[in-house]
Amino acid sequence: MASDDVARLADSLAKTQVNEGELSYKGQGLKLDNAQSVEQMVKEIEEFDGLRALRLEGNTIGVEAAQTIAKALQNKSDLQCCHWSDMFTGRLRAEIPPALVSLGDALITAGARLKILDLSDNAFGPDGVRGIEKLLKSAACHTLQELRLNNCGMGIGGGKILAAALTECHKESSALSAPLQLKVFIAGRNRLENDGATALAQAFQLIGSLEEVHMPQNGINYPGVSALATAMQHNPQLRVINLNDNTFTKRGAVAMAQALKHLRNVQVINFGDCLVRSEGAVAIADALREGLPILKELNLSFGEITEDAALEVARSVHNKDQFEKLDLNGNSLGEEGCDNLREVMESMNMGEKLGSLSDDEGEPEEDDEEDDDEEDDDDEDVEEEEEEEGEESESNQFSTPPSAPRPPDVSSFLSFPSPDKLLRLGAKRSFLIQQQVDVLDVGKTAEVFLKISSVYKEEDTEVKSAVLESIDAVLSKAFSTPSFQGLSFISSLLVMLGLLKSEDKLKPVKVVPGHLQCLEHAVKQSYFPRENITVLNAFMARQNKSLECCSSARDRLKSTIQNLTSES
C-alpha cells in the first residue's frame, strides 16, 4: 500500500468518532481494496470491546477488504447496528454480492442480534439482495427493528427475494416464540413495481409490527397499492406511510383510504405525486374525519385534485390538535380555488399550516376527468409495461395532446426528481425542461441543474443519456442567452455545492456523485465558457468537507477541470 494512502487512512482513523459502543468511519472517503488497506481499521475493530454499532458509510470497500473486515467481526456478538449505506461507490456490481455475503456470514458466526441494518444507496440490484438473503433469514435478524434499503436498484426480482427472506425470518423467529418485530422499512427508488410491492405487502401483513413504511418512487400502480393497503391494516402501530411518487389513481386512493380507517396511530401520510385524483382525495378526507386523531402531516400534492375535493381535505383536518402541515401544492385548484382553500384554513385558525400553492396547475380544462377514471383503472390489471403506458396516456388525455406533454409533468419531476419520472417525460424531455426553466434566474437555473443531475446513474445507459441531454439543453440555452449572468450562475452553483458561503438565502444541497459527474460532463462541452472553468478550478482546488462523500467523482472532476485549464 502506498505511503500516502497509509497516511490518509491513519489520519482518518484519528478522526474516527467513537460514541458509546459505536465505531464510525462515516464519510471518510476511504478507498479500501485489499487486506493491507484495512489493516489499521481491523485492529480498531478487534480491540473495541462491546462494539454495538459500526458505521462504514461513505467509503468504498472491495471484496478482499470486506472479507478481511468480516474476519474481525466474527467475534463481535454485541454488534446491533450496521450502518453500511453508500459503501460500494465505484465498484463493479459483481463485486458487491460476495462482499455482502462475507460480512453477513461474519455476523451469523458471531451470534450477533441486529437491530438496524442500513444498506441504502448501494445500487446492488437483485444480486445484492441475494447477497444478504442468508443474513436476513438467520437468527442474526430475528431481532431486526429497522431495515433500510433505499435506492438499491432491487427491481421486481430483488423485491420478491427480500419478501421471501423476511417471511422466512418471521417464520423461524416465531417458532422460537420471539417473532420478528420489524418497525421501520425503507425501500424508496428501487423500481419494485406491482409484483415487488405485492410480494412485500404479503410479508408486511404477516409481520404486523411496522411503524414506518417508506416506499417512494417505485413505479407502483393500483394493484400494488391495493396490496399494500391491505397490509397496512394488519400493522396497527403504523405512524408514517410514505408512498410518494407512485401511481394510485382513484381506485388505489380509495383502497388506501379504507385502510386508514383501521389505523389510529398514523402521524405522517405522504401520498404526494401519487395521482390520487379528486374522488380519491375525498375518500381520504372521509377517513381523516372518522379517525387518525394524532395526524401531524398530510401530503396530497401533485394529485390532479380539484377545488371541491381540496376543500373537503382541508376541512377533514379540523380539530386535529397535533396537526402541523397540509400540502396540496401542484393540484388543479385555479387561482380562485387557491384563495378559497386559504380562506377555509384561516377560518379554522390553521392558515399557517397550509403549505405553498405556488405550483398549482390551474383549473382543469374539461369536466369529465372523474368519469374517465374508470377506464384508467380498468387498464391497470394488465401486464406491468402496459399499466405504465396506459396510465401515462390516460392521465394526459385531459389536456394537451401526446405530442406536447403537459408542463405540470416537468414541474412534478423538478419538485421530486426521480429517474422514472425523467424517462416518462418521453423523447422530448430535454426540450420540455428547457422551456420550463427561466435562465435569467441564475439561482433557479443552478437548482434545476442539480435536480436533474441528482438522478444520474452511470450504470443505467438510458437514464444517463436522458440526464445528460436534459442538462445540455438547459445549459446551452442559458449560456447562449446574451443577458445570462454566467459567473453569477457559477457562484450559485458553488454555494449549493457547499463550496462557497452565501449572504443570500441559497442553501447547500446534499451532494451526490451525479452532481459532480454531470458538472464534469458540462465543462467539457463547447457551450461552457472557459473563464467559468477557471473559477471552478480555483474552488475545486480547495479542501472541502461537502464533497468528501463523493471523493471518486470529485477527483475526476478536479482532474478534468485542471486539464481544461492547462489547455487554455
Coordinates of C-alpha atoms in Angstrom, one line a residue:
M1 CA 0.0 0.0 0.0
A2 CA 1.4 3.4 -0.9
S3 CA 2.7 5.5 1.9
D4 CA 0.4 8.4 1.2
D5 CA -2.6 6.0 1.3
V6 CA -1.4 4.7 4.7
A7 CA -1.0 8.3 6.0
R8 CA -4.5 9.1 4.8
L9 CA -6.0 6.1 6.5
A10 CA -4.1 6.9 9.7
D11 CA -5.4 10.5 9.6
S12 CA -9.0 9.2 9.0
L13 CA -8.7 6.8 11.9
A14 CA -7.6 9.7 14.1
K15 CA -10.8 11.4 13.2
T16 CA -12.9 8.3 13.9
Q17 CA -15.8 9.0 16.1
V18 CA -16.3 6.7 19.0
N19 CA -19.7 7.2 20.7
E20 CA -20.9 4.7 23.3
G21 CA -20.4 1.3 21.7
E22 CA -20.0 2.9 18.2
L23 CA -17.1 2.8 15.9
S24 CA -17.5 5.2 13.0
Y25 CA -15.7 5.7 9.7
K26 CA -18.6 7.6 8.2
G27 CA -18.0 9.8 5.2
Q28 CA -14.2 9.5 5.3
G29 CA -14.0 8.6 1.6
L30 CA -11.6 5.7 2.2
K31 CA -10.8 3.5 -0.8
L32 CA -10.3 0.1 0.7
D33 CA -9.3 -2.5 -1.9
N34 CA -7.4 -5.3 -0.1
A35 CA -6.4 -6.7 3.3
Q36 CA -3.5 -4.3 3.7
S37 CA -5.7 -1.2 3.1
V38 CA -7.9 -2.2 6.1
E39 CA -5.1 -3.4 8.5
Q40 CA -5.5 -0.5 10.9
M41 CA -9.3 -0.5 10.7
V42 CA -9.4 -4.2 11.5
K43 CA -7.1 -3.6 14.5
E44 CA -9.5 -0.9 15.8
I45 CA -12.5 -3.2 15.4
E46 CA -10.7 -6.2 17.1
E47 CA -9.6 -4.0 20.0
F48 CA -13.1 -2.4 20.5
D49 CA -14.8 -4.2 23.4
G50 CA -18.6 -4.1 23.4
L51 CA -18.9 -3.0 19.8
R52 CA -22.6 -2.3 19.2
A53 CA -22.6 -0.1 16.1
L54 CA -20.3 0.0 13.1
R55 CA -20.5 2.9 10.6
L56 CA -18.9 2.3 7.2
E57 CA -21.0 4.5 5.1
G58 CA -19.4 7.0 2.7
N59 CA -16.4 4.8 1.9
T60 CA -15.7 2.3 -0.9
I61 CA -15.0 -1.3 0.0
G62 CA -13.7 -4.1 -2.3
V63 CA -14.2 -7.8 -1.9
E64 CA -10.9 -8.6 -0.3
A65 CA -11.2 -5.7 2.1
A66 CA -14.7 -6.8 3.0
Q67 CA -13.6 -10.3 3.7
T68 CA -10.8 -9.0 6.0
I69 CA -13.2 -6.8 7.9
A70 CA -15.6 -9.7 8.2
K71 CA -12.9 -11.8 10.0
A72 CA -12.6 -9.1 12.6
L73 CA -16.4 -9.1 13.1
Q74 CA -16.7 -12.9 13.7
N75 CA -16.2 -12.3 17.5
K76 CA -18.4 -9.3 17.8
S77 CA -21.5 -10.8 19.3
D78 CA -22.7 -7.5 20.8
L79 CA -23.0 -5.8 17.4
Q80 CA -26.5 -4.5 16.8
C81 CA -26.3 -1.7 14.3
C82 CA -24.8 -1.9 10.8
H83 CA -24.8 1.5 9.1
W84 CA -23.4 0.4 5.8
S85 CA -25.0 2.7 3.2
D86 CA -23.1 4.0 0.3
M87 CA -20.0 1.8 0.8
F88 CA -19.5 0.5 -2.7
T89 CA -19.1 3.6 -4.8
G90 CA -17.2 2.9 -8.0
R91 CA -17.3 -0.8 -7.5
L92 CA -18.4 -3.3 -10.2
R93 CA -21.9 -4.7 -9.4
A94 CA -20.4 -8.2 -9.4
E95 CA -18.1 -7.2 -6.5
I96 CA -20.9 -6.3 -4.2
P97 CA -22.7 -9.7 -3.5
P98 CA -19.6 -11.6 -2.4
A99 CA -18.6 -8.6 -0.2
L100 CA -22.1 -8.7 1.4
V101 CA -22.0 -12.5 1.8
S102 CA -18.7 -12.3 3.7
L103 CA -20.0 -9.6 6.1
G104 CA -23.3 -11.3 6.6
D105 CA -21.7 -14.7 7.3
A106 CA -19.4 -13.0 9.9
L107 CA -22.5 -11.6 11.7
I108 CA -24.1 -15.0 11.8
T109 CA -20.9 -16.6 13.0
A110 CA -20.6 -14.0 15.8
G111 CA -24.1 -14.7 17.0
A112 CA -24.9 -11.0 16.6
R113 CA -28.5 -9.9 17.2
L114 CA -29.1 -6.9 14.8
K115 CA -31.5 -4.1 15.4
I116 CA -30.5 -1.8 12.5
L117 CA -29.3 -2.8 9.0
D118 CA -28.8 0.0 6.6
L119 CA -27.5 -0.8 3.1
S120 CA -29.1 2.2 1.3
D121 CA -27.5 3.9 -1.7
N122 CA -25.5 0.8 -2.8
A123 CA -27.1 0.2 -6.2
F124 CA -26.6 -3.6 -5.9
G125 CA -29.6 -4.8 -7.8
P126 CA -31.3 -8.2 -7.3
D127 CA -27.9 -9.9 -6.9
G128 CA -27.2 -7.7 -4.0
V129 CA -30.4 -8.8 -2.3
R130 CA -29.2 -12.4 -2.8
G131 CA -26.0 -11.3 -1.0
I132 CA -27.9 -10.5 2.2
E133 CA -30.6 -13.2 1.8
K134 CA -28.9 -15.7 4.1
L135 CA -28.3 -13.0 6.7
L136 CA -31.9 -11.9 6.6
K137 CA -33.2 -15.4 7.1
S138 CA -30.8 -16.1 10.0
A139 CA -31.1 -15.7 13.7
A140 CA -29.0 -12.5 13.5
C141 CA -32.0 -10.7 12.0
H142 CA -34.7 -12.2 14.3
T143 CA -34.3 -9.1 16.4
L144 CA -34.2 -6.6 13.5
Q145 CA -36.1 -3.4 14.0
E146 CA -35.0 -1.2 11.1
L147 CA -34.3 -2.3 7.6
R148 CA -33.1 0.5 5.3
L149 CA -32.6 -0.4 1.6
N150 CA -33.2 3.0 -0.1
N151 CA -32.0 3.5 -3.7
C152 CA -30.5 0.0 -4.1
G153 CA -32.0 -0.8 -7.6
M154 CA -33.6 -4.1 -6.3
G155 CA -36.2 -4.3 -9.0
I156 CA -39.1 -6.7 -9.0
G157 CA -36.8 -9.7 -8.6
G158 CA -35.0 -8.2 -5.6
G159 CA -38.3 -7.3 -4.0
K160 CA -39.5 -10.8 -4.2
I161 CA -36.3 -12.2 -2.8
L162 CA -36.4 -9.7 0.0
A163 CA -40.1 -10.5 0.8
A164 CA -39.3 -14.3 0.9
A165 CA -36.4 -13.7 3.2
L166 CA -38.4 -11.6 5.6
T167 CA -41.2 -14.1 5.6
E168 CA -38.8 -16.9 6.4
C169 CA -37.2 -14.8 9.2
H170 CA -40.6 -14.2 10.7
K171 CA -41.5 -17.9 10.5
E172 CA -38.3 -19.1 12.1
S173 CA -38.3 -16.5 14.8
S174 CA -42.0 -17.2 15.6
A175 CA -41.1 -20.9 16.0
L176 CA -38.8 -19.8 18.8
S177 CA -41.6 -17.7 20.4
A178 CA -39.8 -14.5 19.6
P179 CA -41.3 -13.3 16.3
L180 CA -39.6 -10.7 14.2
Q181 CA -40.8 -7.2 15.3
L182 CA -39.6 -5.1 12.3
K183 CA -40.6 -1.4 12.9
V184 CA -39.0 0.6 10.1
F185 CA -38.9 -0.4 6.5
I186 CA -37.3 1.9 3.9
A187 CA -37.0 0.9 0.2
G188 CA -37.5 4.0 -1.9
R189 CA -36.3 4.3 -5.5
N190 CA -36.0 0.6 -6.1
R191 CA -38.3 0.0 -9.1
L192 CA -40.2 -2.6 -7.2
E193 CA -43.4 -2.1 -9.3
N194 CA -46.5 -4.0 -8.7
D195 CA -45.1 -7.5 -8.3
G196 CA -42.3 -6.5 -6.0
A197 CA -44.7 -4.3 -3.9
T198 CA -47.3 -7.1 -3.7
A199 CA -44.7 -9.6 -2.5
L200 CA -43.5 -7.3 0.2
A201 CA -47.1 -6.5 1.2
Q202 CA -47.7 -10.1 1.9
A203 CA -44.6 -10.1 4.2
F204 CA -45.8 -6.9 5.9
Q205 CA -49.2 -8.4 6.6
L206 CA -47.5 -11.4 8.3
I207 CA -45.1 -9.3 10.3
G208 CA -47.7 -6.9 11.7
S209 CA -45.3 -4.7 13.8
L210 CA -44.4 -1.9 11.3
E211 CA -44.4 1.7 12.5
E212 CA -42.9 3.3 9.4
V213 CA -43.1 2.3 5.7
H214 CA -41.2 4.4 3.2
M215 CA -41.5 3.2 -0.4
P216 CA -41.5 6.3 -2.7
Q217 CA -40.6 6.3 -6.4
N218 CA -41.1 2.6 -7.1
G219 CA -43.4 2.6 -10.1
I220 CA -46.3 1.0 -8.1
N221 CA -49.8 1.2 -9.6
Y222 CA -53.2 0.3 -8.4
P223 CA -52.7 -3.5 -7.9
G224 CA -49.5 -2.9 -5.8
V225 CA -51.1 0.0 -3.9
S226 CA -54.1 -2.1 -3.1
A227 CA -52.0 -4.9 -1.8
L228 CA -50.0 -2.5 0.4
A229 CA -53.3 -1.0 1.7
T230 CA -54.4 -4.4 2.8
A231 CA -51.1 -5.0 4.6
M232 CA -51.3 -1.6 6.3
Q233 CA -54.5 -2.7 8.1
H234 CA -52.6 -5.5 9.8
N235 CA -50.0 -3.1 11.2
P236 CA -51.9 -1.1 13.8
Q237 CA -48.9 0.7 15.2
L238 CA -48.1 2.5 11.8
R239 CA -47.0 6.1 12.4
V240 CA -45.5 7.0 9.0
I241 CA -46.7 6.0 5.5
N242 CA -44.6 7.4 2.6
L243 CA -45.6 6.2 -0.8
N244 CA -44.7 9.4 -2.7
D245 CA -44.4 9.3 -6.4
N246 CA -46.2 6.1 -7.1
T247 CA -49.5 6.0 -9.2
F248 CA -52.6 5.4 -7.0
T249 CA -55.3 6.7 -9.3
K250 CA -58.8 6.8 -7.8
R251 CA -59.1 3.1 -7.1
G252 CA -55.7 2.9 -5.3
A253 CA -56.5 6.0 -3.2
V254 CA -59.9 4.6 -2.2
A255 CA -58.3 1.3 -1.2
M256 CA -55.7 3.2 0.9
A257 CA -58.5 5.3 2.5
Q258 CA -60.2 2.2 3.6
A259 CA -57.0 1.0 5.2
L260 CA -56.6 4.3 7.0
K261 CA -59.9 3.8 8.7
H262 CA -58.4 0.8 10.6
L263 CA -55.4 2.8 11.9
R264 CA -55.3 5.1 14.9
N265 CA -51.6 6.0 15.3
V266 CA -50.7 7.4 11.9
Q267 CA -48.9 10.8 12.2
V268 CA -47.5 11.3 8.7
I269 CA -49.1 10.5 5.4
N270 CA -47.1 11.2 2.2
F271 CA -49.1 10.5 -0.9
G272 CA -47.7 13.4 -2.9
D273 CA -47.3 13.0 -6.6
C274 CA -49.4 9.8 -6.5
L275 CA -52.3 10.9 -8.8
V276 CA -54.9 10.3 -6.1
R277 CA -57.4 12.5 -8.1
S278 CA -60.4 14.2 -6.7
E279 CA -62.5 11.1 -5.8
G280 CA -59.5 9.5 -4.1
A281 CA -58.8 12.7 -2.1
V282 CA -62.5 12.8 -1.0
A283 CA -62.2 9.2 0.2
I284 CA -59.1 10.0 2.2
A285 CA -60.8 13.1 3.7
D286 CA -63.6 10.8 4.8
A287 CA -61.1 8.5 6.5
L288 CA -59.5 11.5 8.2
R289 CA -62.8 12.7 9.6
E290 CA -63.6 9.3 11.1
G291 CA -60.2 8.7 12.7
L292 CA -56.4 9.4 12.7
P293 CA -56.7 11.6 15.8
I294 CA -52.9 12.3 16.1
L295 CA -52.2 13.1 12.4
K296 CA -49.4 15.7 12.0
E297 CA -48.7 15.9 8.3
L298 CA -50.7 15.1 5.1
N299 CA -49.2 15.4 1.6
L300 CA -51.5 15.1 -1.3
S301 CA -49.6 17.3 -3.7
F302 CA -49.5 16.9 -7.5
G303 CA -52.5 14.6 -7.4
E304 CA -54.9 16.2 -10.0
I305 CA -57.2 17.2 -7.2
T306 CA -59.8 19.9 -8.0
E307 CA -61.1 22.7 -5.7
D308 CA -64.1 21.0 -4.1
A309 CA -62.1 17.9 -3.2
A310 CA -59.2 20.0 -1.8
L311 CA -61.7 21.9 0.4
E312 CA -63.0 18.6 1.7
V313 CA -59.5 17.5 2.6
A314 CA -58.8 20.8 4.3
R315 CA -62.0 20.5 6.4
S316 CA -61.1 17.0 7.4
V317 CA -58.0 18.0 9.4
H318 CA -60.0 20.4 11.6
N319 CA -59.9 19.6 15.3
K320 CA -56.8 17.5 14.9
D321 CA -54.8 19.1 17.8
Q322 CA -51.4 17.8 16.7
F323 CA -51.7 18.7 13.0
E324 CA -48.8 20.7 11.6
K325 CA -48.8 20.7 7.8
L326 CA -51.1 20.2 4.8
D327 CA -49.5 20.1 1.4
L328 CA -51.9 20.4 -1.6
N329 CA -49.4 22.1 -3.9
G330 CA -49.4 21.3 -7.6
N331 CA -53.1 20.3 -7.9
S332 CA -55.8 21.7 -10.2
L333 CA -57.5 24.4 -8.0
G334 CA -57.1 27.5 -10.1
E335 CA -56.5 31.0 -8.6
E336 CA -59.9 31.3 -7.1
G337 CA -59.7 27.8 -5.7
C338 CA -56.4 28.5 -4.0
D339 CA -57.9 31.6 -2.4
N340 CA -60.9 29.6 -1.2
L341 CA -58.6 27.0 0.3
R342 CA -56.6 29.6 2.1
E343 CA -59.8 31.1 3.5
V344 CA -61.1 27.7 4.8
M345 CA -57.8 27.1 6.5
E346 CA -57.8 30.6 8.0
S347 CA -61.3 30.1 9.2
M348 CA -60.2 27.1 11.2
N349 CA -57.2 29.0 12.6
M350 CA -54.9 26.7 10.6
G351 CA -53.7 29.1 7.9
E352 CA -50.1 28.8 8.8
K353 CA -50.3 25.0 8.5
L354 CA -51.1 25.1 4.7
G355 CA -48.1 24.7 2.5
S356 CA -47.3 26.7 -0.6
L357 CA -49.6 26.6 -3.6
S358 CA -47.1 28.2 -6.0
D359 CA -47.1 25.2 -8.4
D360 CA -50.9 24.9 -8.8
E361 CA -51.8 23.7 -12.3
G362 CA -54.9 25.8 -12.7
E363 CA -58.4 24.6 -13.2
P364 CA -58.9 21.6 -15.4
E365 CA -59.9 22.3 -19.0
E366 CA -62.5 19.5 -19.1
D367 CA -65.1 18.3 -16.6
D368 CA -65.1 14.6 -17.3
E369 CA -61.9 13.6 -15.6
E370 CA -63.5 11.7 -12.8
D371 CA -65.8 9.8 -15.2
D372 CA -62.8 8.6 -17.3
D373 CA -61.1 7.3 -14.1
E374 CA -63.0 4.1 -14.5
E375 CA -61.4 3.5 -17.9
D376 CA -58.0 4.4 -16.4
D377 CA -58.3 1.8 -13.7
D378 CA -59.6 -1.0 -15.8
D379 CA -56.4 -0.9 -17.7
E380 CA -54.4 -1.4 -14.5
D381 CA -55.0 -5.2 -14.4
V382 CA -52.8 -5.8 -17.5
E383 CA -49.0 -6.5 -17.5
E384 CA -46.6 -4.1 -15.9
E385 CA -45.4 -2.4 -19.0
E386 CA -48.9 -1.9 -20.3
E387 CA -50.0 -0.4 -17.0
E388 CA -47.4 2.3 -17.0
E389 CA -48.1 3.3 -20.7
G390 CA -51.8 3.2 -20.1
E391 CA -51.6 5.4 -17.0
E392 CA -49.5 8.0 -18.8
S393 CA -51.7 8.2 -21.9
E394 CA -54.9 8.3 -19.9
S395 CA -53.7 11.0 -17.5
N396 CA -52.5 13.1 -20.4
Q397 CA -55.8 12.9 -22.4
F398 CA -57.5 15.7 -20.5
S399 CA -55.2 18.5 -21.6
T400 CA -52.6 18.8 -24.3
P401 CA -52.1 16.2 -27.0
P402 CA -49.5 13.4 -26.7
S403 CA -47.0 15.4 -28.9
A404 CA -46.8 18.1 -26.2
P405 CA -47.0 16.6 -22.7
R406 CA -48.4 18.9 -20.0
P407 CA -45.9 21.3 -18.3
P408 CA -47.0 20.0 -14.9
D409 CA -45.2 16.8 -15.7
V410 CA -42.0 18.7 -15.8
S411 CA -42.9 20.6 -12.6
S412 CA -43.6 17.3 -10.9
F413 CA -40.2 16.0 -11.9
L414 CA -38.4 19.1 -10.8
S415 CA -40.3 19.1 -7.5
F416 CA -39.5 15.4 -6.7
P417 CA -36.8 14.2 -9.1
S418 CA -36.5 10.5 -10.0
P419 CA -35.1 8.5 -12.9
D420 CA -38.5 7.0 -13.7
K421 CA -40.2 10.5 -13.9
L422 CA -37.5 11.8 -16.2
L423 CA -37.9 8.8 -18.5
R424 CA -41.7 9.2 -18.5
L425 CA -41.3 12.7 -19.9
G426 CA -40.6 11.0 -23.2
A427 CA -38.3 11.7 -26.1
K428 CA -39.0 15.5 -25.9
R429 CA -37.9 15.7 -22.3
S430 CA -34.9 17.9 -22.8
F431 CA -37.0 20.4 -24.9
L432 CA -39.8 20.4 -22.3
I433 CA -37.4 21.0 -19.4
Q434 CA -35.5 23.7 -21.3
Q435 CA -38.8 25.5 -21.9
Q436 CA -39.7 25.3 -18.3
V437 CA -36.5 27.0 -17.0
D438 CA -36.2 30.7 -16.7
V439 CA -32.5 31.0 -17.4
L440 CA -32.5 34.7 -16.4
D441 CA -32.9 33.5 -12.8
V442 CA -29.4 32.1 -12.2
G443 CA -30.3 30.6 -8.8
K444 CA -33.2 28.7 -10.3
T445 CA -31.0 27.5 -13.2
A446 CA -28.4 26.2 -10.8
E447 CA -31.1 24.5 -8.8
V448 CA -32.6 22.8 -11.9
F449 CA -29.1 21.6 -12.9
L450 CA -28.6 20.0 -9.5
K451 CA -32.1 18.4 -9.5
I452 CA -31.6 16.9 -13.0
S453 CA -28.1 15.6 -12.2
S454 CA -29.2 14.1 -8.8
V455 CA -30.9 11.2 -10.7
Y456 CA -27.8 10.5 -12.8
K457 CA -26.8 6.8 -13.0
E458 CA -23.5 5.8 -14.6
E459 CA -24.6 2.2 -14.9
D460 CA -28.0 2.9 -16.4
T461 CA -27.4 3.9 -20.0
E462 CA -31.0 5.1 -20.6
V463 CA -31.1 7.3 -17.5
K464 CA -27.6 8.6 -18.1
S465 CA -28.4 9.6 -21.6
A466 CA -31.7 11.3 -20.6
V467 CA -29.9 13.3 -17.8
L468 CA -27.0 14.5 -20.0
E469 CA -29.3 15.5 -22.8
S470 CA -31.5 17.5 -20.4
I471 CA -28.5 19.2 -18.8
D472 CA -27.1 20.1 -22.2
A473 CA -30.4 21.6 -23.3
V474 CA -30.7 23.8 -20.1
L475 CA -27.1 25.0 -20.0
S476 CA -26.7 25.6 -23.8
K477 CA -29.8 27.7 -23.6
A478 CA -28.5 29.6 -20.6
F479 CA -25.0 30.3 -21.8
S480 CA -26.3 31.3 -25.3
T481 CA -28.6 33.9 -23.8
P482 CA -26.9 37.3 -24.0
S483 CA -28.3 38.5 -20.7
F484 CA -27.4 35.3 -18.8
Q485 CA -25.1 36.0 -15.9
G486 CA -22.6 33.1 -16.2
L487 CA -20.4 34.0 -13.3
S488 CA -23.5 34.5 -11.0
F489 CA -24.7 31.1 -12.1
I490 CA -21.3 29.6 -11.1
S491 CA -21.5 31.4 -7.8
S492 CA -24.9 30.0 -7.1
L493 CA -23.8 26.5 -8.1
L494 CA -20.8 26.7 -5.7
V495 CA -23.0 27.9 -2.9
M496 CA -25.4 25.0 -3.4
L497 CA -22.5 22.5 -3.5
G498 CA -21.2 23.9 -0.2
L499 CA -18.0 25.3 -1.8
L500 CA -18.9 28.9 -1.2
K501 CA -20.6 30.8 1.6
S502 CA -23.6 32.9 0.7
E503 CA -25.1 36.0 2.1
D504 CA -28.3 35.2 0.2
K505 CA -31.0 32.6 1.1
L506 CA -29.4 29.9 -1.1
K507 CA -28.7 26.7 0.9
P508 CA -26.3 23.9 0.2
V509 CA -27.8 20.6 -1.0
K510 CA -26.7 17.1 -0.1
V511 CA -24.1 16.4 -2.7
V512 CA -24.3 13.2 -4.6
P513 CA -21.9 11.8 -7.2
G514 CA -24.3 12.6 -10.0
H515 CA -23.9 16.4 -9.3
L516 CA -20.2 16.2 -9.9
Q517 CA -20.3 13.7 -12.7
C518 CA -22.7 15.9 -14.7
L519 CA -20.7 19.0 -14.0
E520 CA -17.7 17.2 -15.3
H521 CA -19.7 16.4 -18.5
A522 CA -20.8 20.0 -18.8
V523 CA -17.4 21.7 -18.5
K524 CA -16.2 19.6 -21.5
Q525 CA -19.0 20.9 -23.8
S526 CA -18.4 23.8 -26.2
Y527 CA -21.2 25.9 -24.6
F528 CA -19.4 26.1 -21.3
P529 CA -17.2 29.3 -21.1
R530 CA -13.5 28.8 -20.4
E531 CA -13.5 31.7 -17.9
N532 CA -16.1 29.9 -15.8
I533 CA -13.9 26.8 -15.8
T534 CA -11.1 28.9 -14.3
V535 CA -13.3 29.9 -11.5
L536 CA -14.4 26.4 -10.8
N537 CA -10.7 25.3 -10.8
A538 CA -9.9 27.8 -8.1
F539 CA -12.6 26.4 -5.8
M540 CA -12.2 22.7 -6.6
A541 CA -8.5 23.0 -5.6
R542 CA -9.5 23.8 -2.0
Q543 CA -10.3 21.1 0.6
N544 CA -14.0 21.0 1.3
K545 CA -15.9 18.5 3.5
S546 CA -19.1 18.8 1.5
L547 CA -17.5 16.8 -1.4
E548 CA -15.8 14.1 0.8
C549 CA -18.8 11.8 0.4
C550 CA -18.2 11.7 -3.4
S551 CA -14.4 11.5 -3.4
S552 CA -14.1 9.5 -6.6
A553 CA -16.4 11.8 -8.6
R554 CA -14.7 14.8 -7.0
D555 CA -11.3 13.7 -8.0
R556 CA -12.3 13.0 -11.6
L557 CA -14.0 16.5 -11.8
K558 CA -10.8 18.2 -10.4
S559 CA -8.6 16.3 -12.9
T560 CA -10.8 17.3 -15.9
I561 CA -11.0 20.9 -14.8
Q562 CA -7.3 21.1 -14.3
N563 CA -6.6 19.6 -17.7
L564 CA -9.0 22.0 -19.4
T565 CA -7.5 25.0 -17.6
S566 CA -3.9 24.0 -18.6
E567 CA -5.1 23.6 -22.2
S568 CA -6.5 27.1 -22.3

